[in-house]
């Protein structure tokens, strides 16, 4: 995949959905809104990682993708927001050349595009612990997951149909 697109970072798979795509990263967050994995102009764009952080090396890796009406890209995030889905399979996978990583979903909610959900941390500490507590508190449903200030998390973000509201799924690395 890296030979096809040198901006390829890893593969994202969310069991029970059709979210099963490569993730890319560009120097800005606009490019992959309208360009596919092959770097061709396309309305679906690509799943992409926030350009402001080192890939998977920070404590909140934010991934963006369109909520396409045809059911592609991050459209199926809405299924993850159902507690029955969570109880059946609360995991998502990041597949890298160095190994596969399992993440456990701990929070799902809608928020404004400019909320603190998108905060990037570069190390463990009290501010990360407080952030994780706030994210878990606003979840549509509660889990028994005890989050620590050393967590590495993935934040999936897509539109929910309203102009300034985003649908969020957050998961912590468990492997």
PDB file of N, CA, C and O in Angstrom, residues 63-136:
ATOM      1  N   UNK A  63      -8.884  10.449  13.570  1.00  0.00           N
ATOM      2  CA  UNK A  63      -9.115  10.037  12.184  1.00  0.00           C
ATOM      3  C   UNK A  63     -10.414  10.656  11.690  1.00  0.00           C
ATOM      4  O   UNK A  63     -11.415  10.662  12.412  1.00  0.00           O
ATOM      5  N   UNK A  64     -10.401  11.141  10.455  1.00  0.00           N
ATOM      6  CA  UNK A  64     -11.570  11.768   9.851  1.00  0.00           C
ATOM      7  C   UNK A  64     -12.012  10.967   8.627  1.00  0.00           C
ATOM      8  O   UNK A  64     -11.183  10.367   7.936  1.00  0.00           O
ATOM      9  N   UNK A  65     -13.303  11.010   8.350  1.00  0.00           N
ATOM     10  CA  UNK A  65     -13.841  10.401   7.148  1.00  0.00           C
ATOM     11  C   UNK A  65     -15.246  10.907   6.905  1.00  0.00           C
ATOM     12  O   UNK A  65     -15.955  11.278   7.844  1.00  0.00           O
ATOM     13  N   UNK A  66     -15.634  10.939   5.641  1.00  0.00           N
ATOM     14  CA  UNK A  66     -16.981  11.387   5.292  1.00  0.00           C
ATOM     15  C   UNK A  66     -18.033  10.376   5.733  1.00  0.00           C
ATOM     16  O   UNK A  66     -17.782   9.172   5.789  1.00  0.00           O
ATOM     17  N   UNK A  67     -19.230  10.859   5.990  1.00  0.00           N
ATOM     18  CA  UNK A  67     -20.406  10.042   6.286  1.00  0.00           C
ATOM     19  C   UNK A  67     -21.210   9.987   4.985  1.00  0.00           C
ATOM     20  O   UNK A  67     -22.086  10.802   4.746  1.00  0.00           O
ATOM     21  N   UNK A  68     -20.879   9.038   4.116  1.00  0.00           N
ATOM     22  CA  UNK A  68     -21.466   8.977   2.776  1.00  0.00           C
ATOM     23  C   UNK A  68     -22.848   8.315   2.816  1.00  0.00           C
ATOM     24  O   UNK A  68     -23.036   7.276   3.451  1.00  0.00           O
ATOM     25  N   UNK A  69     -23.789   8.914   2.111  1.00  0.00           N
ATOM     26  CA  UNK A  69     -25.156   8.381   2.069  1.00  0.00           C
ATOM     27  C   UNK A  69     -25.226   6.990   1.449  1.00  0.00           C
ATOM     28  O   UNK A  69     -26.156   6.242   1.712  1.00  0.00           O
ATOM     29  N   UNK A  70     -24.233   6.624   0.628  1.00  0.00           N
ATOM     30  CA  UNK A  70     -24.239   5.292   0.014  1.00  0.00           C
ATOM     31  C   UNK A  70     -23.722   4.211   0.971  1.00  0.00           C
ATOM     32  O   UNK A  70     -23.583   3.053   0.597  1.00  0.00           O
ATOM     33  N   UNK A  71     -23.448   4.593   2.223  1.00  0.00           N
ATOM     34  CA  UNK A  71     -23.041   3.623   3.239  1.00  0.00           C
ATOM     35  C   UNK A  71     -21.544   3.416   3.350  1.00  0.00           C
ATOM     36  O   UNK A  71     -21.095   2.604   4.154  1.00  0.00           O
ATOM     37  N   UNK A  72     -20.743   4.148   2.569  1.00  0.00           N
ATOM     38  CA  UNK A  72     -19.301   3.957   2.595  1.00  0.00           C
ATOM     39  C   UNK A  72     -18.619   4.915   3.564  1.00  0.00           C
ATOM     40  O   UNK A  72     -19.259   5.743   4.206  1.00  0.00           O
ATOM     41  N   UNK A  73     -17.320   4.768   3.648  1.00  0.00           N
ATOM     42  CA  UNK A  73     -16.436   5.556   4.506  1.00  0.00           C
ATOM     43  C   UNK A  73     -16.890   5.425   5.974  1.00  0.00           C
ATOM     44  O   UNK A  73     -17.069   4.323   6.429  1.00  0.00           O
ATOM     45  N   UNK A  74     -17.114   6.523   6.700  1.00  0.00           N
ATOM     46  CA  UNK A  74     -17.488   6.443   8.114  1.00  0.00           C
ATOM     47  C   UNK A  74     -18.999   6.444   8.337  1.00  0.00           C
ATOM     48  O   UNK A  74     -19.471   6.669   9.451  1.00  0.00           O
ATOM     49  N   UNK A  75     -19.786   6.160   7.303  1.00  0.00           N
ATOM     50  CA  UNK A  75     -21.244   6.155   7.463  1.00  0.00           C
ATOM     51  C   UNK A  75     -21.688   5.182   8.561  1.00  0.00           C
ATOM     52  O   UNK A  75     -22.599   5.468   9.335  1.00  0.00           O
ATOM     53  N   UNK A  76     -21.057   4.032   8.654  1.00  0.00           N
ATOM     54  CA  UNK A  76     -21.486   2.989   9.601  1.00  0.00           C
ATOM     55  C   UNK A  76     -21.076   3.264  11.046  1.00  0.00           C
ATOM     56  O   UNK A  76     -21.377   2.467  11.927  1.00  0.00           O
ATOM     57  N   UNK A  77     -20.434   4.389  11.303  1.00  0.00           N
ATOM     58  CA  UNK A  77     -20.126   4.734  12.703  1.00  0.00           C
ATOM     59  C   UNK A  77     -21.398   4.756  13.529  1.00  0.00           C
ATOM     60  O   UNK A  77     -21.399   4.398  14.700  1.00  0.00           O
ATOM     61  N   UNK A  78     -22.506   5.132  12.914  1.00  0.00           N
ATOM     62  CA  UNK A  78     -23.763   5.191  13.656  1.00  0.00           C
ATOM     63  C   UNK A  78     -24.144   3.833  14.250  1.00  0.00           C
ATOM     64  O   UNK A  78     -24.781   3.768  15.285  1.00  0.00           O
ATOM     65  N   UNK A  79     -23.724   2.730  13.615  1.00  0.00           N
ATOM     66  CA  UNK A  79     -24.018   1.411  14.168  1.00  0.00           C
ATOM     67  C   UNK A  79     -23.232   1.163  15.446  1.00  0.00           C
ATOM     68  O   UNK A  79     -23.700   0.486  16.348  1.00  0.00           O
ATOM     69  N   UNK A  80     -22.008   1.692  15.503  1.00  0.00           N
ATOM     70  CA  UNK A  80     -21.199   1.544  16.715  1.00  0.00           C
ATOM     71  C   UNK A  80     -21.843   2.246  17.892  1.00  0.00           C
ATOM     72  O   UNK A  80     -21.559   1.933  19.042  1.00  0.00           O
ATOM     73  N   UNK A  81     -22.712   3.215  17.619  1.00  0.00           N
ATOM     74  CA  UNK A  81     -23.312   4.011  18.683  1.00  0.00           C
ATOM     75  C   UNK A  81     -24.488   3.305  19.358  1.00  0.00           C
ATOM     76  O   UNK A  81     -25.044   3.810  20.312  1.00  0.00           O
ATOM     77  N   UNK A  82     -24.837   2.149  18.888  1.00  0.00           N
ATOM     78  CA  UNK A  82     -25.906   1.354  19.478  1.00  0.00           C
ATOM     79  C   UNK A  82     -25.296   0.467  20.561  1.00  0.00           C
ATOM     80  O   UNK A  82     -24.339  -0.264  20.306  1.00  0.00           O
ATOM     81  N   UNK A  83     -25.832   0.508  21.754  1.00  0.00           N
ATOM     82  CA  UNK A  83     -25.258  -0.281  22.855  1.00  0.00           C
ATOM     83  C   UNK A  83     -25.265  -1.779  22.543  1.00  0.00           C
ATOM     84  O   UNK A  83     -24.357  -2.498  22.936  1.00  0.00           O
ATOM     85  N   UNK A  84     -26.252  -2.265  21.791  1.00  0.00           N
ATOM     86  CA  UNK A  84     -26.284  -3.689  21.425  1.00  0.00           C
ATOM     87  C   UNK A  84     -25.083  -4.048  20.556  1.00  0.00           C
ATOM     88  O   UNK A  84     -24.511  -5.123  20.687  1.00  0.00           O
ATOM     89  N   UNK A  85     -24.695  -3.133  19.646  1.00  0.00           N
ATOM     90  CA  UNK A  85     -23.498  -3.360  18.837  1.00  0.00           C
ATOM     91  C   UNK A  85     -22.279  -3.453  19.745  1.00  0.00           C
ATOM     92  O   UNK A  85     -21.472  -4.362  19.629  1.00  0.00           O
ATOM     93  N   UNK A  86     -22.168  -2.505  20.662  1.00  0.00           N
ATOM     94  CA  UNK A  86     -21.027  -2.482  21.573  1.00  0.00           C
ATOM     95  C   UNK A  86     -20.938  -3.783  22.373  1.00  0.00           C
ATOM     96  O   UNK A  86     -19.862  -4.353  22.523  1.00  0.00           O
ATOM     97  N   UNK A  87     -22.062  -4.240  22.877  1.00  0.00           N
ATOM     98  CA  UNK A  87     -22.055  -5.458  23.680  1.00  0.00           C
ATOM     99  C   UNK A  87     -21.644  -6.675  22.853  1.00  0.00           C
ATOM    100  O   UNK A  87     -21.066  -7.618  23.381  1.00  0.00           O
ATOM    101  N   UNK A  88     -21.918  -6.650  21.555  1.00  0.00           N
ATOM    102  CA  UNK A  88     -21.554  -7.765  20.681  1.00  0.00           C
ATOM    103  C   UNK A  88     -20.066  -7.747  20.321  1.00  0.00           C
ATOM    104  O   UNK A  88     -19.404  -8.776  20.345  1.00  0.00           O
ATOM    105  N   UNK A  89     -19.535  -6.576  19.951  1.00  0.00           N
ATOM    106  CA  UNK A  89     -18.136  -6.487  19.543  1.00  0.00           C
ATOM    107  C   UNK A  89     -17.622  -5.063  19.772  1.00  0.00           C
ATOM    108  O   UNK A  89     -17.735  -4.212  18.901  1.00  0.00           O
ATOM    109  N   UNK A  90     -17.036  -4.804  20.936  1.00  0.00           N
ATOM    110  CA  UNK A  90     -16.624  -3.441  21.283  1.00  0.00           C
ATOM    111  C   UNK A  90     -15.224  -3.052  20.791  1.00  0.00           C
ATOM    112  O   UNK A  90     -14.599  -2.165  21.359  1.00  0.00           O
ATOM    113  N   UNK A  91     -14.731  -3.701  19.740  1.00  0.00           N
ATOM    114  CA  UNK A  91     -13.350  -3.466  19.323  1.00  0.00           C
ATOM    115  C   UNK A  91     -13.243  -2.943  17.900  1.00  0.00           C
ATOM    116  O   UNK A  91     -14.114  -3.169  17.062  1.00  0.00           O
ATOM    117  N   UNK A  92     -12.139  -2.266  17.648  1.00  0.00           N
ATOM    118  CA  UNK A  92     -11.739  -1.935  16.291  1.00  0.00           C
ATOM    119  C   UNK A  92     -10.258  -2.270  16.184  1.00  0.00           C
ATOM    120  O   UNK A  92      -9.591  -2.502  17.195  1.00  0.00           O
ATOM    121  N   UNK A  93      -9.770  -2.337  14.946  1.00  0.00           N
ATOM    122  CA  UNK A  93      -8.401  -2.788  14.719  1.00  0.00           C
ATOM    123  C   UNK A  93      -7.626  -1.789  13.878  1.00  0.00           C
ATOM    124  O   UNK A  93      -8.145  -1.244  12.902  1.00  0.00           O
ATOM    125  N   UNK A  94      -6.380  -1.574  14.252  1.00  0.00           N
ATOM    126  CA  UNK A  94      -5.416  -0.812  13.479  1.00  0.00           C
ATOM    127  C   UNK A  94      -4.355  -1.828  13.036  1.00  0.00           C
ATOM    128  O   UNK A  94      -3.714  -2.464  13.878  1.00  0.00           O
ATOM    129  N   UNK A  95      -4.207  -1.972  11.741  1.00  0.00           N
ATOM    130  CA  UNK A  95      -3.260  -2.939  11.190  1.00  0.00           C
ATOM    131  C   UNK A  95      -2.098  -2.177  10.573  1.00  0.00           C
ATOM    132  O   UNK A  95      -2.291  -1.362   9.669  1.00  0.00           O
ATOM    133  N   UNK A  96      -0.886  -2.418  11.076  1.00  0.00           N
ATOM    134  CA  UNK A  96       0.306  -1.718  10.600  1.00  0.00           C
ATOM    135  C   UNK A  96       1.332  -2.742  10.108  1.00  0.00           C
ATOM    136  O   UNK A  96       1.233  -3.927  10.447  1.00  0.00           O
ATOM    137  N   UNK A  97       2.330  -2.287   9.371  1.00  0.00           N
ATOM    138  CA  UNK A  97       3.395  -3.210   8.971  1.00  0.00           C
ATOM    139  C   UNK A  97       4.125  -3.816  10.167  1.00  0.00           C
ATOM    140  O   UNK A  97       4.674  -4.910  10.085  1.00  0.00           O
ATOM    141  N   UNK A  98       4.099  -3.115  11.308  1.00  0.00           N
ATOM    142  CA  UNK A  98       4.783  -3.597  12.505  1.00  0.00           C
ATOM    143  C   UNK A  98       3.929  -4.499  13.385  1.00  0.00           C
ATOM    144  O   UNK A  98       4.433  -5.066  14.347  1.00  0.00           O
ATOM    145  N   UNK A  99       2.630  -4.612  13.079  1.00  0.00           N
ATOM    146  CA  UNK A  99       1.754  -5.463  13.868  1.00  0.00           C
ATOM    147  C   UNK A  99       0.341  -4.919  13.922  1.00  0.00           C
ATOM    148  O   UNK A  99       0.074  -3.790  13.519  1.00  0.00           O
ATOM    149  N   UNK A 100      -0.553  -5.757  14.413  1.00  0.00           N
ATOM    150  CA  UNK A 100      -1.959  -5.395  14.533  1.00  0.00           C
ATOM    151  C   UNK A 100      -2.246  -4.958  15.964  1.00  0.00           C
ATOM    152  O   UNK A 100      -1.729  -5.546  16.913  1.00  0.00           O
ATOM    153  N   UNK A 101      -3.099  -3.932  16.089  1.00  0.00           N
ATOM    154  CA  UNK A 101      -3.405  -3.377  17.406  1.00  0.00           C
ATOM    155  C   UNK A 101      -4.913  -3.341  17.614  1.00  0.00           C
ATOM    156  O   UNK A 101      -5.650  -2.837  16.772  1.00  0.00           O
ATOM    157  N   UNK A 102      -5.333  -3.876  18.747  1.00  0.00           N
ATOM    158  CA  UNK A 102      -6.752  -3.904  19.092  1.00  0.00           C
ATOM    159  C   UNK A 102      -7.077  -2.705  19.973  1.00  0.00           C
ATOM    160  O   UNK A 102      -6.330  -2.371  20.902  1.00  0.00           O
ATOM    161  N   UNK A 103      -8.206  -2.057  19.678  1.00  0.00           N
ATOM    162  CA  UNK A 103      -8.692  -0.918  20.445  1.00  0.00           C
ATOM    163  C   UNK A 103     -10.102  -1.237  20.932  1.00  0.00           C
ATOM    164  O   UNK A 103     -10.909  -1.780  20.181  1.00  0.00           O
ATOM    165  N   UNK A 104     -10.392  -0.870  22.179  1.00  0.00           N
ATOM    166  CA  UNK A 104     -11.697  -1.099  22.784  1.00  0.00           C
ATOM    167  C   UNK A 104     -12.472   0.212  22.851  1.00  0.00           C
ATOM    168  O   UNK A 104     -11.989   1.201  23.402  1.00  0.00           O
ATOM    169  N   UNK A 105     -13.682   0.212  22.286  1.00  0.00           N
ATOM    170  CA  UNK A 105     -14.517   1.417  22.284  1.00  0.00           C
ATOM    171  C   UNK A 105     -14.939   1.739  23.715  1.00  0.00           C
ATOM    172  O   UNK A 105     -15.415   0.879  24.442  1.00  0.00           O
ATOM    173  N   UNK A 106     -14.751   3.009  24.102  1.00  0.00           N
ATOM    174  CA  UNK A 106     -15.151   3.426  25.449  1.00  0.00           C
ATOM    175  C   UNK A 106     -16.123   4.604  25.447  1.00  0.00           C
ATOM    176  O   UNK A 106     -16.723   4.913  26.466  1.00  0.00           O
ATOM    177  N   UNK A 107     -16.295   5.280  24.309  1.00  0.00           N
ATOM    178  CA  UNK A 107     -17.173   6.433  24.299  1.00  0.00           C
ATOM    179  C   UNK A 107     -17.678   6.715  22.892  1.00  0.00           C
ATOM    180  O   UNK A 107     -16.924   6.601  21.926  1.00  0.00           O
ATOM    181  N   UNK A 108     -18.962   7.092  22.811  1.00  0.00           N
ATOM    182  CA  UNK A 108     -19.583   7.444  21.536  1.00  0.00           C
ATOM    183  C   UNK A 108     -20.588   8.551  21.791  1.00  0.00           C
ATOM    184  O   UNK A 108     -21.417   8.448  22.686  1.00  0.00           O
ATOM    185  N   UNK A 109     -20.512   9.612  20.990  1.00  0.00           N
ATOM    186  CA  UNK A 109     -21.356  10.784  21.229  1.00  0.00           C
ATOM    187  C   UNK A 109     -21.307  11.713  20.031  1.00  0.00           C
ATOM    188  O   UNK A 109     -20.488  11.544  19.122  1.00  0.00           O
ATOM    189  N   UNK A 110     -22.159  12.706  20.035  1.00  0.00           N
ATOM    190  CA  UNK A 110     -22.125  13.787  19.057  1.00  0.00           C
ATOM    191  C   UNK A 110     -21.577  15.028  19.752  1.00  0.00           C
ATOM    192  O   UNK A 110     -21.851  15.259  20.936  1.00  0.00           O
ATOM    193  N   UNK A 111     -20.799  15.815  19.019  1.00  0.00           N
ATOM    194  CA  UNK A 111     -20.198  17.019  19.587  1.00  0.00           C
ATOM    195  C   UNK A 111     -19.985  18.065  18.498  1.00  0.00           C
ATOM    196  O   UNK A 111     -20.072  17.755  17.309  1.00  0.00           O
ATOM    197  N   UNK A 112     -19.685  19.269  18.898  1.00  0.00           N
ATOM    198  CA  UNK A 112     -19.389  20.335  17.939  1.00  0.00           C
ATOM    199  C   UNK A 112     -18.024  20.082  17.289  1.00  0.00           C
ATOM    200  O   UNK A 112     -17.137  19.500  17.918  1.00  0.00           O
ATOM    201  N   UNK A 113     -17.872  20.565  16.076  1.00  0.00           N
ATOM    202  CA  UNK A 113     -16.626  20.397  15.336  1.00  0.00           C
ATOM    203  C   UNK A 113     -15.428  21.064  16.030  1.00  0.00           C
ATOM    204  O   UNK A 113     -14.278  20.696  15.785  1.00  0.00           O
ATOM    205  N   UNK A 114     -15.675  22.014  16.903  1.00  0.00           N
ATOM    206  CA  UNK A 114     -14.599  22.738  17.570  1.00  0.00           C
ATOM    207  C   UNK A 114     -14.490  22.392  19.063  1.00  0.00           C
ATOM    208  O   UNK A 114     -13.918  23.139  19.849  1.00  0.00           O
ATOM    209  N   UNK A 115     -15.005  21.239  19.453  1.00  0.00           N
ATOM    210  CA  UNK A 115     -14.963  20.840  20.872  1.00  0.00           C
ATOM    211  C   UNK A 115     -13.566  20.362  21.264  1.00  0.00           C
ATOM    212  O   UNK A 115     -12.687  20.166  20.415  1.00  0.00           O
ATOM    213  N   UNK A 116     -13.375  20.129  22.555  1.00  0.00           N
ATOM    214  CA  UNK A 116     -12.074  19.645  23.016  1.00  0.00           C
ATOM    215  C   UNK A 116     -11.854  18.162  22.701  1.00  0.00           C
ATOM    216  O   UNK A 116     -10.794  17.617  23.000  1.00  0.00           O
ATOM    217  N   UNK A 117     -12.814  17.525  22.057  1.00  0.00           N
ATOM    218  CA  UNK A 117     -12.632  16.144  21.590  1.00  0.00           C
ATOM    219  C   UNK A 117     -11.366  16.018  20.766  1.00  0.00           C
ATOM    220  O   UNK A 117     -10.675  15.010  20.811  1.00  0.00           O
ATOM    221  N   UNK A 118     -11.037  17.048  20.011  1.00  0.00           N
ATOM    222  CA  UNK A 118      -9.932  17.009  19.056  1.00  0.00           C
ATOM    223  C   UNK A 118      -8.584  17.393  19.663  1.00  0.00           C
ATOM    224  O   UNK A 118      -7.614  17.592  18.941  1.00  0.00           O
ATOM    225  N   UNK A 119      -8.493  17.461  20.971  1.00  0.00           N
ATOM    226  CA  UNK A 119      -7.246  17.795  21.644  1.00  0.00           C
ATOM    227  C   UNK A 119      -6.227  16.683  21.419  1.00  0.00           C
ATOM    228  O   UNK A 119      -6.533  15.504  21.569  1.00  0.00           O
ATOM    229  N   UNK A 120      -5.013  17.083  21.058  1.00  0.00           N
ATOM    230  CA  UNK A 120      -3.913  16.141  20.864  1.00  0.00           C
ATOM    231  C   UNK A 120      -2.985  16.249  22.068  1.00  0.00           C
ATOM    232  O   UNK A 120      -2.572  17.341  22.453  1.00  0.00           O
ATOM    233  N   UNK A 121      -2.648  15.112  22.661  1.00  0.00           N
ATOM    234  CA  UNK A 121      -1.740  15.054  23.799  1.00  0.00           C
ATOM    235  C   UNK A 121      -0.446  14.389  23.348  1.00  0.00           C
ATOM    236  O   UNK A 121      -0.475  13.487  22.521  1.00  0.00           O
ATOM    237  N   UNK A 122       0.647  14.809  23.901  1.00  0.00           N
ATOM    238  CA  UNK A 122       1.923  14.202  23.540  1.00  0.00           C
ATOM    239  C   UNK A 122       2.571  13.538  24.737  1.00  0.00           C
ATOM    240  O   UNK A 122       3.763  13.614  24.925  1.00  0.00           O
ATOM    241  N   UNK A 123       1.780  12.887  25.511  1.00  0.00           N
ATOM    242  CA  UNK A 123       2.307  12.167  26.647  1.00  0.00           C
ATOM    243  C   UNK A 123       1.263  12.024  27.734  1.00  0.00           C
ATOM    244  O   UNK A 123       0.269  12.743  27.745  1.00  0.00           O
ATOM    245  N   UNK A 124       1.475  11.078  28.629  1.00  0.00           N
ATOM    246  CA  UNK A 124       0.525  10.852  29.710  1.00  0.00           C
ATOM    247  C   UNK A 124       0.574  11.982  30.725  1.00  0.00           C
ATOM    248  O   UNK A 124       1.510  12.762  30.756  1.00  0.00           O
ATOM    249  N   UNK A 125      -0.466  12.048  31.542  1.00  0.00           N
ATOM    250  CA  UNK A 125      -0.481  13.051  32.602  1.00  0.00           C
ATOM    251  C   UNK A 125      -1.883  13.377  33.056  1.00  0.00           C
ATOM    252  O   UNK A 125      -2.869  12.810  32.576  1.00  0.00           O
ATOM    253  N   UNK A 126      -1.962  14.304  33.984  1.00  0.00           N
ATOM    254  CA  UNK A 126      -3.229  14.683  34.583  1.00  0.00           C
ATOM    255  C   UNK A 126      -4.200  15.258  33.553  1.00  0.00           C
ATOM    256  O   UNK A 126      -5.393  14.972  33.590  1.00  0.00           O
ATOM    257  N   UNK A 127      -3.720  16.069  32.619  1.00  0.00           N
ATOM    258  CA  UNK A 127      -4.618  16.668  31.628  1.00  0.00           C
ATOM    259  C   UNK A 127      -5.236  15.600  30.725  1.00  0.00           C
ATOM    260  O   UNK A 127      -6.410  15.685  30.374  1.00  0.00           O
ATOM    261  N   UNK A 128      -4.477  14.563  30.384  1.00  0.00           N
ATOM    262  CA  UNK A 128      -5.038  13.458  29.589  1.00  0.00           C
ATOM    263  C   UNK A 128      -6.075  12.704  30.418  1.00  0.00           C
ATOM    264  O   UNK A 128      -7.151  12.365  29.910  1.00  0.00           O
ATOM    265  N   UNK A 129      -5.794  12.446  31.675  1.00  0.00           N
ATOM    266  CA  UNK A 129      -6.740  11.738  32.542  1.00  0.00           C
ATOM    267  C   UNK A 129      -8.054  12.507  32.659  1.00  0.00           C
ATOM    268  O   UNK A 129      -9.137  11.918  32.590  1.00  0.00           O
ATOM    269  N   UNK A 130      -7.970  13.821  32.824  1.00  0.00           N
ATOM    270  CA  UNK A 130      -9.176  14.651  32.915  1.00  0.00           C
ATOM    271  C   UNK A 130      -9.949  14.639  31.602  1.00  0.00           C
ATOM    272  O   UNK A 130     -11.179  14.564  31.591  1.00  0.00           O
ATOM    273  N   UNK A 131      -9.231  14.704  30.494  1.00  0.00           N
ATOM    274  CA  UNK A 131      -9.843  14.646  29.168  1.00  0.00           C
ATOM    275  C   UNK A 131     -10.605  13.322  28.998  1.00  0.00           C
ATOM    276  O   UNK A 131     -11.764  13.307  28.577  1.00  0.00           O
ATOM    277  N   UNK A 132      -9.957  12.208  29.315  1.00  0.00           N
ATOM    278  CA  UNK A 132     -10.588  10.897  29.161  1.00  0.00           C
ATOM    279  C   UNK A 132     -11.844  10.779  30.013  1.00  0.00           C
ATOM    280  O   UNK A 132     -12.853  10.222  29.572  1.00  0.00           O
ATOM    281  N   UNK A 133     -11.809  11.321  31.201  1.00  0.00           N
ATOM    282  CA  UNK A 133     -12.981  11.308  32.070  1.00  0.00           C
ATOM    283  C   UNK A 133     -14.137  12.082  31.436  1.00  0.00           C
ATOM    284  O   UNK A 133     -15.278  11.609  31.421  1.00  0.00           O
ATOM    285  N   UNK A 134     -13.846  13.259  30.873  1.00  0.00           N
ATOM    286  CA  UNK A 134     -14.893  14.057  30.209  1.00  0.00           C
ATOM    287  C   UNK A 134     -15.459  13.325  28.988  1.00  0.00           C
ATOM    288  O   UNK A 134     -16.662  13.330  28.754  1.00  0.00           O
ATOM    289  N   UNK A 135     -14.599  12.695  28.220  1.00  0.00           N
ATOM    290  CA  UNK A 135     -15.057  11.992  27.018  1.00  0.00           C
ATOM    291  C   UNK A 135     -15.949  10.814  27.392  1.00  0.00           C
ATOM    292  O   UNK A 135     -16.976  10.564  26.770  1.00  0.00           O
ATOM    293  N   UNK A 136     -15.567  10.093  28.432  1.00  0.00           N
ATOM    294  CA  UNK A 136     -16.350   8.947  28.868  1.00  0.00           C
ATOM    295  C   UNK A 136     -17.685   9.386  29.472  1.00  0.00           C
ATOM    296  O   UNK A 136     -18.704   8.740  29.264  1.00  0.00           O
TER     297      UNK A 136
END
